[in-house]
mmCIF file of C-alpha atoms and ligand atoms in Angstrom:
data_model
loop_
_atom_site.group_PDB
_atom_site.id
_atom_site.type_symbol
_atom_site.label_atom_id
_atom_site.label_comp_id
_atom_site.label_asym_id
_atom_site.label_seq_id
_atom_site.Cartn_x
_atom_site.Cartn_y
_atom_site.Cartn_z
ATOM 1 C CA MET A 1 -22.873 8.501 71.420
ATOM 2 C CA PRO A 2 -22.447 4.701 71.213
ATOM 3 C CA ASN A 3 -19.970 3.510 68.648
ATOM 4 C CA LYS A 4 -22.746 2.117 66.444
ATOM 5 C CA ALA A 5 -24.475 5.493 66.153
ATOM 6 C CA ARG A 6 -21.257 7.423 65.395
ATOM 7 C CA PRO A 7 -21.073 8.987 61.886
ATOM 8 C CA ARG A 8 -18.592 7.180 59.642
ATOM 9 C CA ARG A 9 -16.324 9.244 57.366
ATOM 10 C CA GLU A 10 -14.887 7.876 54.120
ATOM 11 C CA TRP A 11 -12.325 10.261 52.797
ATOM 12 C CA SER A 12 -8.642 10.850 52.930
ATOM 13 C CA PRO A 13 -7.169 14.131 54.121
ATOM 14 C CA GLN A 14 -6.131 14.852 50.484
ATOM 15 C CA SER A 15 -9.569 14.155 49.011
ATOM 16 C CA PRO A 16 -11.550 17.201 47.848
ATOM 17 C CA ILE A 17 -14.820 15.378 48.508
ATOM 18 C CA ASP A 18 -15.906 14.303 51.980
ATOM 19 C CA VAL A 19 -18.341 11.420 52.289
ATOM 20 C CA LEU A 20 -20.148 11.171 55.614
ATOM 21 C CA TRP A 21 -22.549 8.363 56.602
ATOM 22 C CA ILE A 22 -24.836 9.507 59.435
ATOM 23 C CA PRO A 23 -26.929 6.829 61.250
ATOM 24 C CA ARG A 24 -30.626 7.469 61.290
ATOM 25 C CA SER A 25 -30.586 7.444 65.106
ATOM 26 C CA ALA A 26 -28.437 10.581 65.103
ATOM 27 C CA MET A 27 -31.109 12.520 63.179
ATOM 28 C CA ARG A 28 -34.385 14.047 64.228
ATOM 29 C CA PRO A 29 -36.966 11.632 62.711
ATOM 30 C CA ALA A 30 -39.238 13.013 59.974
ATOM 31 C CA GLU A 31 -42.732 11.662 59.721
ATOM 32 C CA GLY A 32 -43.025 8.488 57.656
ATOM 33 C CA ASP A 33 -39.264 8.351 57.097
ATOM 34 C CA THR A 34 -38.023 4.753 57.362
ATOM 35 C CA THR A 35 -34.428 5.139 56.255
ATOM 36 C CA ASP A 36 -31.810 4.059 58.794
ATOM 37 C CA CYS A 37 -28.903 6.176 57.638
ATOM 38 C CA ILE A 38 -28.184 9.041 55.260
ATOM 39 C CA LEU A 39 -25.252 9.964 53.085
ATOM 40 C CA VAL A 40 -23.845 13.464 53.232
ATOM 41 C CA VAL A 41 -21.364 14.516 50.541
ATOM 42 C CA GLY A 42 -19.380 17.649 51.315
ATOM 43 C CA ILE A 43 -16.911 19.551 49.224
ATOM 44 C CA SER A 44 -13.910 20.821 51.131
ATOM 45 C CA ARG A 45 -11.803 22.085 48.179
ATOM 46 C CA PRO A 46 -14.216 23.236 45.451
ATOM 47 C CA LYS A 47 -11.598 23.780 42.704
ATOM 48 C CA MET A 48 -10.006 20.395 43.203
ATOM 49 C CA ALA A 49 -13.399 18.760 43.421
ATOM 50 C CA ALA A 50 -14.481 20.351 40.138
ATOM 51 C CA ALA A 51 -11.326 19.124 38.436
ATOM 52 C CA PHE A 52 -11.775 15.672 39.944
ATOM 53 C CA LEU A 53 -15.384 15.439 38.766
ATOM 54 C CA THR A 54 -14.438 16.692 35.279
ATOM 55 C CA VAL A 55 -11.808 13.964 34.940
ATOM 56 C CA VAL A 56 -14.267 11.308 36.133
ATOM 57 C CA LEU A 57 -16.993 12.516 33.737
ATOM 58 C CA LEU A 58 -14.570 12.749 30.803
ATOM 59 C CA SER A 59 -13.287 9.217 31.450
ATOM 60 C CA LEU A 60 -16.850 7.925 31.607
ATOM 61 C CA PHE A 61 -17.750 9.743 28.383
ATOM 62 C CA LEU A 62 -14.691 8.423 26.526
ATOM 63 C CA THR A 63 -15.224 4.853 27.731
ATOM 64 C CA PHE A 64 -18.842 4.990 26.631
ATOM 65 C CA HIS A 65 -17.911 6.515 23.279
ATOM 66 C CA ILE A 66 -15.290 3.838 22.515
ATOM 67 C CA LEU A 67 -17.633 1.025 23.545
ATOM 68 C CA TYR A 68 -20.455 2.501 21.458
ATOM 69 C CA ASP A 69 -18.271 2.985 18.358
ATOM 70 C CA SER A 70 -16.831 -0.485 18.591
ATOM 71 C CA ALA A 71 -20.324 -1.996 19.000
ATOM 72 C CA VAL A 72 -21.666 -0.104 15.977
ATOM 73 C CA TYR A 73 -18.594 -1.031 13.934
ATOM 74 C CA SER A 74 -18.829 -4.726 14.841
ATOM 75 C CA LEU A 75 -22.481 -4.667 13.854
ATOM 76 C CA HIS A 76 -21.650 -3.216 10.432
ATOM 77 C CA ALA A 77 -18.764 -5.604 9.908
ATOM 78 C CA ALA A 78 -20.825 -8.619 10.879
ATOM 79 C CA THR A 79 -23.599 -7.618 8.483
ATOM 80 C CA ALA A 80 -21.131 -7.036 5.696
ATOM 81 C CA VAL A 81 -19.361 -10.327 6.149
ATOM 82 C CA GLU A 82 -22.550 -12.320 6.407
ATOM 83 C CA SER A 83 -24.312 -10.862 3.407
ATOM 84 C CA ARG A 84 -21.032 -10.656 1.432
ATOM 85 C CA THR A 85 -22.427 -7.922 -0.752
ATOM 86 C CA VAL A 86 -20.178 -5.234 -2.126
ATOM 87 C CA GLU A 87 -22.670 -2.637 -0.952
ATOM 88 C CA LEU A 88 -22.366 -3.563 2.701
ATOM 89 C CA VAL A 89 -18.606 -4.019 2.685
ATOM 90 C CA SER A 90 -18.322 -0.574 1.214
ATOM 91 C CA GLN A 91 -20.385 0.763 4.134
ATOM 92 C CA VAL A 92 -17.771 -0.611 6.483
ATOM 93 C CA ARG A 93 -14.893 0.710 4.379
ATOM 94 C CA ALA A 94 -16.940 3.409 2.708
ATOM 95 C CA THR A 95 -14.011 5.740 2.449
ATOM 96 C CA PRO A 96 -10.691 3.980 1.916
ATOM 97 C CA PRO A 97 -8.149 5.770 4.081
ATOM 98 C CA LEU A 98 -6.097 7.177 1.184
ATOM 99 C CA LEU A 99 -3.788 9.001 3.532
ATOM 100 C CA PHE A 100 -3.301 6.324 6.107
ATOM 101 C CA SER A 101 -1.654 2.930 6.133
ATOM 102 C CA SER A 102 -3.831 -0.127 5.648
ATOM 103 C CA LYS A 103 -2.419 -1.767 8.785
ATOM 104 C CA VAL A 104 -5.600 -1.006 10.768
ATOM 105 C CA HIS A 105 -7.022 -4.079 12.461
ATOM 106 C CA PHE A 106 -10.824 -3.968 12.548
ATOM 107 C CA PRO A 107 -12.835 -6.707 14.230
ATOM 108 C CA ARG A 108 -13.594 -9.752 12.055
ATOM 109 C CA THR A 109 -10.612 -9.122 9.782
ATOM 110 C CA SER A 110 -7.503 -11.235 9.320
ATOM 111 C CA ARG A 111 -4.375 -11.342 7.178
ATOM 112 C CA HIS A 112 -4.551 -13.389 3.974
ATOM 113 C CA LEU A 113 -2.000 -14.401 1.368
ATOM 114 C CA PRO A 114 -2.524 -12.263 -1.749
ATOM 115 C CA GLN A 115 -5.008 -13.499 -4.307
ATOM 116 C CA ALA A 116 -3.584 -11.062 -6.867
ATOM 117 C CA ILE A 117 -0.038 -9.740 -7.368
ATOM 118 C CA ILE A 118 1.355 -6.852 -9.406
ATOM 119 C CA ILE A 119 4.539 -8.531 -10.686
ATOM 120 C CA GLY A 120 6.057 -5.500 -12.488
ATOM 121 C CA VAL A 121 7.405 -3.995 -14.605
ATOM 122 C CA ARG A 122 9.630 -1.596 -12.696
ATOM 123 C CA LYS A 123 8.978 2.104 -13.555
ATOM 124 C CA CYS A 124 5.777 1.301 -15.441
ATOM 125 C CA GLY A 125 3.367 2.660 -12.814
ATOM 126 C CA THR A 126 3.181 -0.249 -10.361
ATOM 127 C CA ARG A 127 2.655 2.087 -7.382
ATOM 128 C CA ALA A 128 0.041 4.182 -9.166
ATOM 129 C CA LEU A 129 -1.799 1.021 -10.146
ATOM 130 C CA LEU A 130 -1.841 -0.364 -6.604
ATOM 131 C CA GLU A 131 -3.015 2.934 -5.092
ATOM 132 C CA MET A 132 -5.728 3.283 -7.714
ATOM 133 C CA LEU A 133 -6.980 -0.259 -7.123
ATOM 134 C CA PHE A 134 -7.100 0.469 -3.407
ATOM 135 C CA LEU A 135 -9.925 2.916 -4.152
ATOM 136 C CA HIS A 136 -12.093 -0.166 -4.618
ATOM 137 C CA PRO A 137 -13.819 -1.161 -1.352
ATOM 138 C CA GLN A 138 -13.150 -4.834 -2.021
ATOM 139 C CA ILE A 139 -9.384 -4.408 -2.287
ATOM 140 C CA GLN A 140 -6.734 -4.312 0.432
ATOM 141 C CA LYS A 141 -3.091 -3.577 -0.343
ATOM 142 C CA ALA A 142 0.181 -4.504 1.308
ATOM 143 C CA ALA A 143 1.855 -1.368 2.617
ATOM 144 C CA GLY A 144 5.278 -1.587 0.990
ATOM 145 C CA GLU A 145 7.038 -3.793 -1.526
ATOM 146 C CA VAL A 146 7.336 -7.159 0.193
ATOM 147 C CA HIS A 147 9.975 -8.805 -2.068
ATOM 148 C CA PHE A 148 9.099 -12.250 -0.768
ATOM 149 C CA PHE A 149 9.509 -14.300 -3.945
ATOM 150 C CA ASP A 150 12.561 -12.544 -5.400
ATOM 151 C CA ARG A 151 14.814 -12.281 -2.345
ATOM 152 C CA ASP A 152 16.126 -15.599 -1.035
ATOM 153 C CA ASP A 153 16.628 -14.202 2.482
ATOM 154 C CA ASN A 154 12.893 -13.408 2.601
ATOM 155 C CA TYR A 155 11.733 -16.537 0.809
ATOM 156 C CA VAL A 156 13.420 -18.822 3.346
ATOM 157 C CA LYS A 157 11.294 -17.211 6.075
ATOM 158 C CA GLY A 158 8.282 -19.040 4.651
ATOM 159 C CA LEU A 159 4.688 -18.303 3.693
ATOM 160 C CA GLU A 160 3.643 -17.500 7.266
ATOM 161 C CA TRP A 161 6.162 -14.633 7.305
ATOM 162 C CA TYR A 162 4.742 -13.472 3.969
ATOM 163 C CA ARG A 163 1.148 -13.697 5.234
ATOM 164 C CA ARG A 164 2.030 -11.555 8.226
ATOM 165 C CA LYS A 165 3.247 -8.824 5.841
ATOM 166 C CA MET A 166 -0.255 -8.612 4.373
ATOM 167 C CA PRO A 167 -2.923 -6.154 5.518
ATOM 168 C CA TYR A 168 -6.000 -7.141 7.507
ATOM 169 C CA SER A 169 -8.965 -7.814 5.253
ATOM 170 C CA PHE A 170 -12.589 -8.891 5.472
ATOM 171 C CA ARG A 171 -13.666 -12.212 4.064
ATOM 172 C CA GLY A 172 -14.437 -11.623 0.372
ATOM 173 C CA GLN A 173 -11.928 -8.795 -0.033
ATOM 174 C CA ILE A 174 -8.936 -9.245 -2.330
ATOM 175 C CA THR A 175 -5.420 -8.730 -0.982
ATOM 176 C CA ILE A 176 -2.884 -7.342 -3.463
ATOM 177 C CA GLU A 177 0.832 -6.690 -3.175
ATOM 178 C CA LYS A 178 3.301 -5.274 -5.683
ATOM 179 C CA SER A 179 7.008 -5.982 -6.047
ATOM 180 C CA PRO A 180 8.208 -4.863 -9.501
ATOM 181 C CA SER A 181 11.340 -7.033 -9.550
ATOM 182 C CA TYR A 182 9.243 -10.233 -9.496
ATOM 183 C CA PHE A 183 8.882 -9.921 -13.270
ATOM 184 C CA VAL A 184 12.603 -10.188 -14.029
ATOM 185 C CA THR A 185 13.679 -12.699 -11.338
ATOM 186 C CA PRO A 186 13.902 -16.242 -12.786
ATOM 187 C CA GLU A 187 12.775 -18.158 -9.655
ATOM 188 C CA VAL A 188 9.651 -16.110 -9.032
ATOM 189 C CA PRO A 189 7.005 -17.646 -11.357
ATOM 190 C CA GLU A 190 7.514 -21.147 -9.939
ATOM 191 C CA ARG A 191 7.571 -19.857 -6.360
ATOM 192 C CA ILE A 192 4.293 -17.987 -6.829
ATOM 193 C CA ARG A 193 2.704 -21.044 -8.431
ATOM 194 C CA ALA A 194 3.794 -23.127 -5.425
ATOM 195 C CA MET A 195 1.908 -20.702 -3.172
ATOM 196 C CA ASN A 196 -1.275 -20.541 -5.248
ATOM 197 C CA ALA A 197 -1.599 -21.996 -8.736
ATOM 198 C CA SER A 198 -4.753 -19.968 -9.434
ATOM 199 C CA VAL A 199 -3.414 -16.583 -8.319
ATOM 200 C CA LYS A 200 -4.183 -13.608 -10.590
ATOM 201 C CA LEU A 201 -1.237 -11.642 -11.941
ATOM 202 C CA LEU A 202 -1.146 -8.044 -13.128
ATOM 203 C CA LEU A 203 1.678 -6.980 -15.405
ATOM 204 C CA ILE A 204 1.875 -3.265 -16.148
ATOM 205 C CA VAL A 205 4.079 -2.256 -19.080
ATOM 206 C CA ARG A 206 5.055 1.038 -20.739
ATOM 207 C CA GLU A 207 6.516 1.918 -24.079
ATOM 208 C CA PRO A 208 10.043 0.443 -23.629
ATOM 209 C CA VAL A 209 12.073 3.593 -24.436
ATOM 210 C CA THR A 210 10.079 5.761 -22.023
ATOM 211 C CA ARG A 211 10.502 3.055 -19.388
ATOM 212 C CA ALA A 212 14.269 2.929 -19.972
ATOM 213 C CA ILE A 213 14.551 6.729 -19.599
ATOM 214 C CA SER A 214 12.468 6.600 -16.419
ATOM 215 C CA ASP A 215 14.723 3.850 -15.047
ATOM 216 C CA TYR A 216 17.847 5.860 -15.917
ATOM 217 C CA THR A 217 16.361 8.927 -14.169
ATOM 218 C CA GLN A 218 15.697 6.894 -11.033
ATOM 219 C CA LEU A 219 19.202 5.355 -10.975
ATOM 220 C CA ARG A 220 20.770 8.773 -11.406
ATOM 221 C CA THR A 221 18.691 10.241 -8.579
ATOM 222 C CA HIS A 222 19.530 7.336 -6.260
ATOM 223 C CA ALA A 223 23.253 7.471 -7.028
ATOM 224 C CA ALA A 224 23.284 11.138 -6.117
ATOM 225 C CA THR A 225 21.615 10.554 -2.748
ATOM 226 C CA ALA A 226 22.727 6.997 -1.795
ATOM 227 C CA SER A 227 24.677 6.360 1.384
ATOM 228 C CA THR A 228 26.005 2.990 2.523
ATOM 229 C CA MET A 229 24.548 1.539 5.742
ATOM 230 C CA THR A 230 27.440 0.369 7.902
ATOM 231 C CA ASN A 231 25.659 -0.818 11.068
ATOM 232 C CA GLY A 232 26.357 -4.521 11.522
ATOM 233 C CA THR A 233 26.872 -5.102 7.807
ATOM 234 C CA PRO A 234 29.567 -7.728 7.114
ATOM 235 C CA ARG A 235 32.759 -6.319 5.580
ATOM 236 C CA SER A 236 32.401 -8.333 2.355
ATOM 237 C CA VAL A 237 28.820 -7.082 1.801
ATOM 238 C CA LEU A 238 29.941 -3.567 2.618
ATOM 239 C CA LEU A 239 32.704 -3.735 0.021
ATOM 240 C CA GLN A 240 30.270 -5.081 -2.565
ATOM 241 C CA GLN A 241 27.802 -2.275 -1.748
ATOM 242 C CA GLN A 242 30.535 0.330 -2.054
ATOM 243 C CA GLN A 243 31.635 -1.047 -5.420
ATOM 244 C CA GLN A 244 28.044 -1.025 -6.686
ATOM 245 C CA GLN A 245 27.594 2.502 -5.430
ATOM 246 C CA LEU A 246 30.780 3.643 -7.113
ATOM 247 C CA GLN A 247 29.683 2.029 -10.370
ATOM 248 C CA GLN A 248 26.256 3.706 -10.089
ATOM 249 C CA GLN A 249 27.853 7.074 -9.397
ATOM 250 C CA GLN A 250 30.181 6.702 -12.377
ATOM 251 C CA GLN A 251 27.226 5.745 -14.571
ATOM 252 C CA ALA A 252 25.090 8.533 -13.182
ATOM 253 C CA ALA A 253 27.691 11.047 -14.226
ATOM 254 C CA ARG A 254 27.206 9.879 -17.819
ATOM 255 C CA SER A 255 24.316 10.840 -20.039
ATOM 256 C CA PHE A 256 21.569 8.425 -21.077
ATOM 257 C CA GLU A 257 22.830 8.587 -24.662
ATOM 258 C CA GLU A 258 26.372 7.581 -23.610
ATOM 259 C CA LEU A 259 25.065 4.646 -21.598
ATOM 260 C CA VAL A 260 22.683 3.158 -24.166
ATOM 261 C CA ILE A 261 24.771 3.606 -27.330
ATOM 262 C CA ARG A 262 28.140 1.847 -27.483
ATOM 263 C CA PRO A 263 31.116 3.652 -29.084
ATOM 264 C CA ASP A 264 30.571 1.481 -32.190
ATOM 265 C CA GLY A 265 27.019 2.806 -32.494
ATOM 266 C CA SER A 266 25.228 -0.420 -31.408
ATOM 267 C CA ILE A 267 22.683 -0.561 -28.599
ATOM 268 C CA ASN A 268 24.075 -1.528 -25.205
ATOM 269 C CA GLU A 269 21.634 -4.356 -24.424
ATOM 270 C CA SER A 270 23.414 -5.202 -21.197
ATOM 271 C CA TYR A 271 22.682 -1.756 -19.722
ATOM 272 C CA ARG A 272 19.994 -2.626 -17.142
ATOM 273 C CA PRO A 273 17.406 0.026 -18.147
ATOM 274 C CA VAL A 274 17.571 -1.356 -21.712
ATOM 275 C CA ALA A 275 17.607 -5.033 -20.657
ATOM 276 C CA ILE A 276 14.495 -4.715 -18.455
ATOM 277 C CA SER A 277 12.553 -3.156 -21.357
ATOM 278 C CA LEU A 278 13.053 -6.374 -23.393
ATOM 279 C CA TYR A 279 9.799 -7.706 -21.976
ATOM 280 C CA HIS A 280 9.581 -10.903 -24.029
ATOM 281 C CA THR A 281 12.833 -12.216 -22.516
ATOM 282 C CA TYR A 282 11.083 -12.496 -19.134
ATOM 283 C CA MET A 283 7.499 -13.039 -20.261
ATOM 284 C CA HIS A 284 8.065 -16.497 -21.690
ATOM 285 C CA ARG A 285 9.049 -17.820 -18.222
ATOM 286 C CA TRP A 286 5.709 -16.691 -16.807
ATOM 287 C CA LEU A 287 3.777 -18.323 -19.615
ATOM 288 C CA GLU A 288 5.593 -21.597 -18.975
ATOM 289 C CA VAL A 289 4.175 -21.605 -15.449
ATOM 290 C CA PHE A 290 0.822 -19.786 -15.678
ATOM 291 C CA SER A 291 -2.000 -19.841 -18.194
ATOM 292 C CA ARG A 292 -2.382 -16.694 -20.280
ATOM 293 C CA GLU A 293 -5.846 -16.087 -18.715
ATOM 294 C CA GLN A 294 -4.228 -15.660 -15.308
ATOM 295 C CA ILE A 295 -2.142 -12.705 -16.428
ATOM 296 C CA LEU A 296 -3.602 -9.311 -17.291
ATOM 297 C CA ILE A 297 -1.454 -6.909 -19.285
ATOM 298 C CA VAL A 298 -2.109 -3.338 -18.139
ATOM 299 C CA ASN A 299 -1.096 -0.504 -20.450
ATOM 300 C CA GLY A 300 0.887 1.869 -18.209
ATOM 301 C CA ASP A 301 0.880 4.730 -20.725
ATOM 302 C CA GLN A 302 -2.906 4.568 -20.935
ATOM 303 C CA LEU A 303 -3.151 4.383 -17.148
ATOM 304 C CA ILE A 304 -1.360 7.747 -17.048
ATOM 305 C CA GLU A 305 -3.512 9.273 -19.831
ATOM 306 C CA ASP A 306 -6.900 8.012 -18.672
ATOM 307 C CA PRO A 307 -6.909 5.624 -15.688
ATOM 308 C CA VAL A 308 -10.584 4.614 -15.559
ATOM 309 C CA PRO A 309 -10.802 2.323 -18.655
ATOM 310 C CA GLN A 310 -7.706 0.377 -17.512
ATOM 311 C CA LEU A 311 -9.127 0.049 -14.018
ATOM 312 C CA ARG A 312 -12.451 -1.165 -15.423
ATOM 313 C CA ARG A 313 -10.603 -3.997 -17.210
ATOM 314 C CA ILE A 314 -8.872 -4.929 -13.959
ATOM 315 C CA GLU A 315 -12.089 -4.900 -11.929
ATOM 316 C CA ASN A 316 -13.517 -7.264 -14.505
ATOM 317 C CA PHE A 317 -10.405 -9.477 -14.456
ATOM 318 C CA LEU A 318 -10.546 -9.708 -10.652
ATOM 319 C CA GLY A 319 -14.270 -10.471 -10.709
ATOM 320 C CA LEU A 320 -15.180 -7.241 -8.919
ATOM 321 C CA GLU A 321 -18.122 -4.935 -9.466
ATOM 322 C CA PRO A 322 -17.077 -1.717 -11.215
ATOM 323 C CA ARG A 323 -16.670 0.819 -8.423
ATOM 324 C CA ILE A 324 -13.741 3.046 -9.404
ATOM 325 C CA GLY A 325 -14.884 5.909 -11.607
ATOM 326 C CA ARG A 326 -14.041 9.368 -12.871
ATOM 327 C CA HIS A 327 -15.126 10.868 -9.549
ATOM 328 C CA ASN A 328 -12.017 9.216 -8.028
ATOM 329 C CA PHE A 329 -9.544 11.270 -10.078
ATOM 330 C CA TYR A 330 -8.571 14.859 -10.760
ATOM 331 C CA PHE A 331 -5.752 16.117 -12.918
ATOM 332 C CA ASN A 332 -3.025 17.975 -11.030
ATOM 333 C CA HIS A 333 -1.462 20.418 -13.504
ATOM 334 C CA THR A 334 1.592 21.089 -11.314
ATOM 335 C CA LYS A 335 2.411 17.396 -11.078
ATOM 336 C CA GLY A 336 1.281 16.612 -14.598
ATOM 337 C CA PHE A 337 -0.478 13.431 -13.461
ATOM 338 C CA TYR A 338 -3.838 12.322 -12.198
ATOM 339 C CA CYS A 339 -4.207 12.332 -8.428
ATOM 340 C CA LEU A 340 -6.644 10.221 -6.414
ATOM 341 C CA ARG A 341 -9.602 11.120 -4.250
ATOM 342 C CA ASN A 342 -12.429 9.533 -2.317
ATOM 343 C CA GLU A 343 -15.225 10.980 -0.186
ATOM 344 C CA THR A 344 -12.877 12.260 2.507
ATOM 345 C CA SER A 345 -9.417 12.850 1.098
ATOM 346 C CA GLU A 346 -7.255 13.598 -1.905
ATOM 347 C CA LYS A 347 -3.814 12.220 -2.633
ATOM 348 C CA CYS A 348 -1.127 12.600 -5.281
ATOM 349 C CA LEU A 349 1.693 10.080 -5.520
ATOM 350 C CA LYS A 350 4.919 11.203 -3.862
ATOM 351 C CA GLU A 351 7.598 13.260 -5.607
ATOM 352 C CA SER A 352 9.629 10.251 -6.753
ATOM 353 C CA LYS A 353 6.654 9.249 -8.908
ATOM 354 C CA GLY A 354 6.386 11.484 -11.918
ATOM 355 C CA ARG A 355 9.962 12.799 -12.002
ATOM 356 C CA ARG A 356 11.059 15.166 -14.728
ATOM 357 C CA HIS A 357 13.046 13.161 -17.303
ATOM 358 C CA PRO A 358 16.214 14.525 -18.923
ATOM 359 C CA ARG A 359 15.907 15.569 -22.552
ATOM 360 C CA VAL A 360 17.151 12.718 -24.733
ATOM 361 C CA ASN A 361 18.551 13.292 -28.210
ATOM 362 C CA PRO A 362 15.673 12.474 -30.654
ATOM 363 C CA ILE A 363 18.092 10.579 -32.907
ATOM 364 C CA VAL A 364 18.886 8.237 -30.012
ATOM 365 C CA VAL A 365 15.163 7.851 -29.241
ATOM 366 C CA THR A 366 14.479 6.835 -32.847
ATOM 367 C CA LYS A 367 17.411 4.449 -32.853
ATOM 368 C CA LEU A 368 16.178 2.824 -29.649
ATOM 369 C CA ARG A 369 12.629 2.528 -30.947
ATOM 370 C CA ARG A 370 13.857 0.750 -34.063
ATOM 371 C CA PHE A 371 15.912 -1.569 -31.888
ATOM 372 C CA PHE A 372 12.964 -2.358 -29.613
ATOM 373 C CA ASN A 373 10.503 -2.855 -32.466
ATOM 374 C CA GLU A 374 11.511 -6.445 -33.148
ATOM 375 C CA HIS A 375 11.470 -7.268 -29.424
ATOM 376 C CA ASN A 376 8.071 -5.630 -28.996
ATOM 377 C CA GLN A 377 6.648 -7.757 -31.803
ATOM 378 C CA ARG A 378 7.851 -10.871 -29.969
ATOM 379 C CA PHE A 379 6.178 -9.645 -26.802
ATOM 380 C CA TYR A 380 2.891 -8.970 -28.669
ATOM 381 C CA GLU A 381 3.008 -12.503 -30.083
ATOM 382 C CA LEU A 382 3.599 -14.042 -26.677
ATOM 383 C CA VAL A 383 0.717 -12.201 -25.013
ATOM 384 C CA GLY A 384 -1.568 -12.124 -28.069
ATOM 385 C CA GLU A 385 -2.038 -8.344 -27.850
ATOM 386 C CA ASP A 386 -0.639 -5.458 -29.875
ATOM 387 C CA LEU A 387 0.200 -2.550 -27.592
ATOM 388 C CA GLY A 388 0.847 -0.223 -30.518
ATOM 389 C CA TRP A 389 4.209 1.172 -29.418
ATOM 390 C CA PRO A 390 5.890 3.483 -31.962
ATOM 391 C CA GLU A 391 8.248 1.738 -34.381
ATOM 392 C CA GLU A 392 10.581 4.711 -34.673
HETATM 393 N N1 LIG B 401 -0.881 9.072 -11.316
HETATM 394 C C1 LIG B 401 0.456 8.985 -11.338
HETATM 395 N N2 LIG B 401 1.214 9.805 -10.584
HETATM 396 C C2 LIG B 401 2.573 9.719 -10.630
HETATM 397 N N3 LIG B 401 3.244 8.823 -11.375
HETATM 398 C C3 LIG B 401 2.518 7.985 -12.144
HETATM 399 C C4 LIG B 401 1.107 8.020 -12.146
HETATM 400 N N4 LIG B 401 0.664 7.074 -12.996
HETATM 401 C C5 LIG B 401 1.734 6.480 -13.487
HETATM 402 N N5 LIG B 401 2.864 7.019 -12.996
HETATM 403 C C6 LIG B 401 4.208 6.605 -13.396
HETATM 404 O O1 LIG B 401 4.721 5.698 -12.463
HETATM 405 C C7 LIG B 401 6.127 5.682 -12.670
HETATM 406 C C8 LIG B 401 6.798 4.982 -11.516
HETATM 407 O O2 LIG B 401 6.549 3.621 -11.699
HETATM 408 P P1 LIG B 401 6.635 2.564 -10.510
HETATM 409 O O3 LIG B 401 5.737 2.980 -9.410
HETATM 410 O O4 LIG B 401 6.371 1.238 -11.100
HETATM 411 O O5 LIG B 401 8.139 2.728 -10.069
HETATM 412 S S1 LIG B 401 8.970 1.677 -9.184
HETATM 413 O O6 LIG B 401 9.406 0.611 -10.066
HETATM 414 O O7 LIG B 401 8.136 1.222 -8.102
HETATM 415 O O8 LIG B 401 10.121 2.478 -8.718
HETATM 416 C C9 LIG B 401 6.466 7.145 -12.818
HETATM 417 O O9 LIG B 401 7.649 7.239 -13.576
HETATM 418 P P2 LIG B 401 8.454 8.611 -13.695
HETATM 419 O O10 LIG B 401 7.571 9.529 -14.516
HETATM 420 O O11 LIG B 401 9.707 8.287 -14.417
HETATM 421 O O12 LIG B 401 8.710 9.122 -12.314
HETATM 422 C C10 LIG B 401 5.243 7.723 -13.501
HETATM 423 O O13 LIG B 401 5.443 8.002 -14.845
#
């Protein structure tokens, strides 16, 4: 047989599939057949061939599936962005991923500086508030506490660093972050104003004595479990950390009553859990920098009792359609708090939220309430709202 007419094989000795091209001239012609060569595919190792074909088909299926999903998603996203209606955005993010981080990067999304910030107060329900707001399809939240404005070592990294800490969001969505120590750090109001003078601020407060007990409970828990990080930490910082830790441990060994009441019977105003509950001492700084209309006071005790009315006020304040409703909550009797749900998942806040508080002597509670009463009145005057906290 001349070289030209010789069948050509395309396979390797390892291949389970043999491909053989046979020239037309080597075949007995069939009537009306005009083809000049035919392809013969043979299977030499059937098991291997089956496995090989399965892998090929699976890869094809997966590739097609990913391409299809991404095309459908882009289509939805594009529609949502263009029409800018809440309805369409909620189709794209119909079910906020309660259980997953909001770091997902969908097409047509980008990171934005926050348009709203939860500035505090520590232990007043800042985490609960952020998670509850995230039920709204128009809200994206930063994953952790960013501490950009209150920590100098973060602030010097600049706004671009801060922006990169934010989640991806669609145009028209509101990005929110929470860092409770913003409220009490003197430099923060001016720094936030320098970023965006028309930013919206959420301040969540609780009845000051309850907040102080919650703060004490947290400090005691941390002191019991804290360990100093030694890796690469300068010796001076390490020493400072150890001293702080020792002080915390010594304090943690003492009862709340011992820490808040001095031996002479006066209130220990310099004890941090007491000092932070003196809201008016920090509030005036914020009102020197921002207009009252830019700050919404959220009642943290009411958020625990019945979240929806507080959330409705916030939706209104942020200029959002009311979307968070009773269907988003269920009361968990074991935890003693409301937990969150959407169409696909349910979520309670982690164990460190909703800790059991120690029993505090009622005489001390009354004494503290009387002490705080005057300070609360000053806070009410500053914000123009009476939060109705007990006077004794
Ligand atoms: N739904 C729900 N589930 C659990 N916990 C809730 C909830 N709503 C409000 N809270 C209250 O939030 C308190 C913790 O406040 P923060 O998140 O601001 O604490 S922190 O400053 O960030 O450490 C936390 O304080 P403790 O009770 O002392 O743990 C809670 O009382």
